[in-house]
CSV table of C-alpha atoms in Angstrom, one decimal:
chain,number,residue,atom,x,y,z
J,28,GLY,CA,-6.3,20.0,-14.0
J,29,GLN,CA,-7.2,23.6,-14.0
J,30,SER,CA,-5.9,24.1,-17.6
J,31,LEU,CA,-8.4,21.6,-18.9
J,32,PHE,CA,-11.4,23.3,-17.2
J,33,LYS,CA,-10.1,26.6,-18.6
J,34,VAL,CA,-10.4,25.1,-22.1
J,35,LEU,CA,-13.9,23.7,-21.2
J,36,ARG,CA,-15.2,27.0,-20.0
J,37,GLY,CA,-14.1,28.6,-23.2
J,38,ALA,CA,-15.8,26.1,-25.4
J,39,ASP,CA,-19.2,26.8,-27.0
J,40,VAL,CA,-20.3,23.2,-26.8
J,41,ILE,CA,-19.0,20.2,-24.8
J,42,ILE,CA,-20.0,16.6,-25.5
J,43,ALA,CA,-20.2,14.2,-22.5
J,44,VAL,CA,-20.5,10.5,-23.2
J,45,THR,CA,-22.2,9.5,-19.9
J,46,LYS,CA,-24.5,11.2,-17.5
J,47,SER,CA,-21.8,11.0,-14.8
J,48,GLU,CA,-19.3,12.9,-17.0
J,49,GLN,CA,-22.0,15.6,-17.7
J,50,ASP,CA,-22.7,16.0,-14.0
J,51,PHE,CA,-19.0,16.1,-13.2
J,52,MET,CA,-18.4,19.1,-15.5
J,53,ILE,CA,-21.6,20.9,-14.4
J,54,LYS,CA,-20.7,20.5,-10.7
J,55,ARG,CA,-17.3,22.1,-11.4
J,56,GLY,CA,-18.8,25.3,-12.9
J,57,ILE,CA,-19.3,24.5,-16.6
J,58,PRO,CA,-22.6,26.1,-17.7
J,59,LYS,CA,-25.3,23.4,-18.0
J,60,GLU,CA,-26.5,24.6,-21.3
J,61,LYS,CA,-23.0,24.0,-22.8
J,62,VAL,CA,-22.8,20.3,-21.8
J,63,HIS,CA,-24.6,17.8,-24.0
J,64,GLN,CA,-24.7,14.0,-23.3
J,65,ILE,CA,-24.5,12.1,-26.6
J,66,ALA,CA,-24.5,8.3,-26.7
J,67,ILE,CA,-21.6,6.6,-28.4
J,68,GLY,CA,-21.4,3.1,-29.9
J,69,ILE,CA,-19.4,0.7,-32.0
J,70,ASP,CA,-19.2,-0.1,-35.7
J,71,THR,CA,-20.2,-3.8,-35.6
J,72,LYS,CA,-19.0,-4.3,-39.2
J,73,ARG,CA,-15.5,-3.6,-38.0
J,74,LEU,CA,-15.8,-6.4,-35.5
J,75,GLU,CA,-16.8,-9.1,-37.9
J,76,GLY,CA,-14.5,-12.0,-38.5
J,77,GLY,CA,-13.2,-12.7,-35.0
J,78,CYS,CA,-12.4,-16.5,-34.8
J,79,GLY,CA,-11.9,-17.9,-31.3
J,80,THR,CA,-10.8,-21.3,-32.7
J,81,ARG,CA,-8.0,-19.7,-34.7
J,82,PHE,CA,-6.8,-17.9,-31.6
J,83,ARG,CA,-6.8,-21.0,-29.4
J,84,GLN,CA,-5.1,-23.1,-32.1
J,85,LYS,CA,-2.4,-20.4,-32.6
J,86,TYR,CA,-1.5,-20.3,-28.9
J,87,ASP,CA,-2.2,-23.9,-28.1
J,88,ILE,CA,-5.0,-23.2,-25.6
J,89,SER,CA,-7.5,-26.0,-25.3
J,90,THR,CA,-11.3,-25.5,-25.0
J,91,GLU,CA,-11.0,-26.8,-21.4
J,92,GLU,CA,-8.9,-23.8,-20.5
J,93,PRO,CA,-11.1,-20.8,-19.7
J,94,ILE,CA,-9.7,-17.5,-21.1
J,95,VAL,CA,-9.8,-14.3,-19.0
J,96,LEU,CA,-9.1,-11.4,-21.3
J,97,PHE,CA,-7.8,-7.9,-20.6
J,98,ILE,CA,-7.4,-5.3,-23.3
J,99,GLY,CA,-5.9,-1.9,-22.4
J,100,ARG,CA,-2.8,-0.1,-21.5
J,101,LYS,CA,-0.8,-1.9,-18.8
J,102,GLU,CA,-1.2,0.8,-16.1
J,103,VAL,CA,-2.2,0.6,-12.5
J,104,ASP,CA,-5.3,2.7,-13.0
J,105,LYS,CA,-6.5,0.3,-15.7
J,106,GLY,CA,-6.7,-2.5,-13.2
J,107,VAL,CA,-4.2,-4.8,-14.8
J,108,ILE,CA,-2.2,-5.1,-11.5
J,109,GLN,CA,-5.4,-6.0,-9.6
J,110,LEU,CA,-6.2,-8.6,-12.2
J,111,LEU,CA,-2.7,-10.2,-12.0
J,112,LYS,CA,-3.1,-10.5,-8.2
J,113,ALA,CA,-6.7,-11.8,-8.6
J,114,MET,CA,-5.6,-14.6,-10.8
J,115,ASN,CA,-3.7,-16.1,-7.9
J,116,HIS,CA,-7.0,-16.7,-6.2
J,117,VAL,CA,-8.7,-17.8,-9.5
J,118,TRP,CA,-6.0,-20.4,-10.2
J,119,TYR,CA,-6.7,-21.9,-6.8
J,120,TYR,CA,-10.2,-22.8,-7.9
J,121,VAL,CA,-9.7,-22.9,-11.7
J,122,PRO,CA,-6.1,-24.1,-12.2
J,123,LYS,CA,-6.6,-24.4,-16.0
J,124,ALA,CA,-7.6,-20.7,-16.5
J,125,ARG,CA,-5.5,-18.6,-18.8
J,126,LEU,CA,-5.0,-14.9,-18.7
J,127,VAL,CA,-4.6,-13.1,-22.0
J,128,ILE,CA,-3.4,-9.5,-21.9
J,129,ILE,CA,-3.5,-7.2,-25.0
J,130,GLY,CA,-2.2,-3.6,-24.9
J,131,PRO,CA,0.8,-1.4,-24.8
J,132,ASN,CA,3.0,-0.8,-21.8
J,133,GLY,CA,2.2,2.1,-19.4
J,134,ILE,CA,3.5,5.5,-20.3
J,135,LEU,CA,4.9,6.2,-16.8
J,136,PRO,CA,8.0,4.3,-15.7
J,137,THR,CA,6.3,3.6,-12.3
J,138,ASP,CA,3.5,1.7,-14.2
J,139,VAL,CA,6.0,-0.3,-16.2
J,140,GLY,CA,7.9,-1.2,-13.1
J,141,THR,CA,4.9,-2.1,-11.1
J,142,TYR,CA,3.6,-4.4,-13.9
J,143,ARG,CA,7.0,-6.0,-14.3
J,144,ASP,CA,7.4,-6.5,-10.5
J,145,THR,CA,3.9,-8.0,-10.1
J,146,LEU,CA,4.5,-10.4,-13.0
J,147,SER,CA,7.8,-11.5,-11.6
J,148,SER,CA,6.4,-12.1,-8.2
J,149,LEU,CA,4.3,-15.0,-9.6
J,150,SER,CA,5.7,-18.5,-9.8
J,151,ALA,CA,7.1,-19.7,-13.1
J,152,SER,CA,4.2,-22.1,-13.5
J,153,ARG,CA,1.7,-19.4,-13.1
J,154,ARG,CA,3.5,-17.0,-15.4
J,155,GLN,CA,3.2,-19.7,-18.1
J,156,LYS,CA,-0.6,-19.4,-17.8
J,157,ILE,CA,-0.3,-15.7,-18.9
J,158,LEU,CA,-0.1,-14.7,-22.5
J,159,ASP,CA,0.9,-11.1,-22.9
J,160,LEU,CA,0.6,-10.1,-26.6
J,161,GLY,CA,1.5,-6.5,-26.2
J,162,VAL,CA,0.2,-4.4,-29.1
J,163,ALA,CA,-1.6,-6.9,-31.2
J,164,PRO,CA,-3.1,-6.5,-34.7
J,165,GLU,CA,-6.8,-5.8,-34.9
J,166,ARG,CA,-7.6,-9.3,-36.2
J,167,GLU,CA,-5.8,-10.9,-33.3
J,168,LYS,CA,-7.8,-8.7,-30.9
J,169,LEU,CA,-11.1,-9.8,-32.4
J,170,ASP,CA,-9.9,-13.5,-32.3
J,171,ALA,CA,-9.1,-13.0,-28.6
J,172,LEU,CA,-12.5,-11.5,-27.9
J,173,SER,CA,-14.2,-14.4,-29.7
J,174,ALA,CA,-12.0,-17.0,-27.8
J,175,SER,CA,-12.4,-15.5,-24.4
J,176,ASP,CA,-14.8,-16.7,-21.7
J,177,ILE,CA,-14.9,-13.3,-19.8
J,178,PHE,CA,-13.6,-9.8,-20.4
J,179,VAL,CA,-12.1,-8.0,-17.4
J,180,MET,CA,-10.9,-4.4,-17.3
J,181,PRO,CA,-11.5,-3.0,-13.8
J,182,SER,CA,-10.3,0.5,-14.7
J,183,ILE,CA,-11.0,3.7,-12.8
J,184,ARG,CA,-9.8,5.9,-15.6
J,185,GLU,CA,-12.4,5.7,-18.3
J,186,SER,CA,-14.8,8.2,-19.7
J,187,PHE,CA,-16.9,5.4,-21.2
J,188,GLY,CA,-15.0,2.1,-21.8
J,189,ILE,CA,-16.0,1.2,-25.4
J,190,VAL,CA,-14.2,-2.1,-25.2
J,191,TYR,CA,-17.0,-3.3,-22.9
J,192,LEU,CA,-19.3,-2.9,-25.9
J,193,GLU,CA,-16.9,-4.8,-28.1
J,194,ALA,CA,-16.9,-7.7,-25.6
J,195,TRP,CA,-20.7,-7.6,-25.5
J,196,TYR,CA,-20.8,-7.8,-29.3
J,197,PHE,CA,-19.1,-11.2,-28.9
J,198,SER,CA,-21.6,-12.1,-26.1
J,199,LYS,CA,-19.0,-12.1,-23.4
J,200,PRO,CA,-19.6,-11.2,-19.7
J,201,VAL,CA,-17.7,-8.2,-18.5
J,202,ILE,CA,-16.2,-6.9,-15.3
J,203,GLY,CA,-15.4,-3.3,-14.6
J,204,ALA,CA,-14.6,-1.1,-11.6
J,205,LEU,CA,-17.3,0.2,-9.2
J,206,CYS,CA,-16.9,3.9,-10.1
J,207,LYS,CA,-18.4,6.6,-12.2
J,208,PRO,CA,-18.8,6.7,-15.2
J,209,ILE,CA,-18.4,2.9,-15.6
J,210,SER,CA,-21.5,2.3,-13.6
J,211,ASP,CA,-23.4,4.3,-16.2
J,212,VAL,CA,-22.2,1.7,-18.8
J,213,ILE,CA,-22.4,-1.6,-16.9
J,214,ASP,CA,-25.5,-2.4,-15.0
J,215,SER,CA,-24.0,-4.6,-12.3
J,216,GLY,CA,-25.7,-8.0,-12.0
J,217,ALA,CA,-27.6,-7.5,-15.3
J,218,ASN,CA,-25.0,-7.2,-18.1
J,219,GLY,CA,-21.8,-7.5,-16.1
J,220,PHE,CA,-20.3,-7.0,-12.7
J,221,LEU,CA,-18.6,-4.0,-10.9
J,222,VAL,CA,-15.9,-4.6,-8.4
J,223,ARG,CA,-14.0,-2.5,-5.9
J,224,PHE,CA,-10.9,-1.1,-7.5
J,225,GLY,CA,-7.7,-2.5,-6.0
J,226,ASP,CA,-9.5,-5.4,-4.2
J,227,GLU,CA,-8.2,-8.5,-5.9
J,228,LYS,CA,-10.3,-10.9,-3.8
J,229,ASP,CA,-13.5,-9.0,-4.8
J,230,LEU,CA,-12.4,-9.3,-8.4
J,231,ALA,CA,-11.5,-13.0,-8.2
């Protein structure tokens, strides 16, 4: 809110990680000379060792079952609710697909309730196709990335979305939300896809 922009106006230097973030601050009165866009990246050495076979064997997921992976806090703005609803459409065409979710619960009780209610609205047979690992160890996250067939996080609350880079390290296609600054990271149709936030059919 306003308190954040008060802090930004008082800063000597501000780092933006995308052009959209830089433009956003400048349009809201932050002096242009203060805001510098600096690229960020990932430490690929930290991502070494992910084993998809180990993940599939641990959770008894066959190679014939495509894995859709979500990593992030289970909040509405992160797109996890949209993804749960989209899977209803996906399962109609790809009944063997599995959804793997890694990440903590939402901070707000409304997010926790919405996630729980959406999950419980699915049939028991479809809930069995969902693997919610909660907060998983780093090695498990890397194994899941390696095992996955596609990474999906249609979030509208990201300044960058570094997990997309982690998915790309494992050569996985990614799906994000059609919004700024995600469109600065994902070039839709070239290195991933951007979908309308909240539109589960578009996501499916």
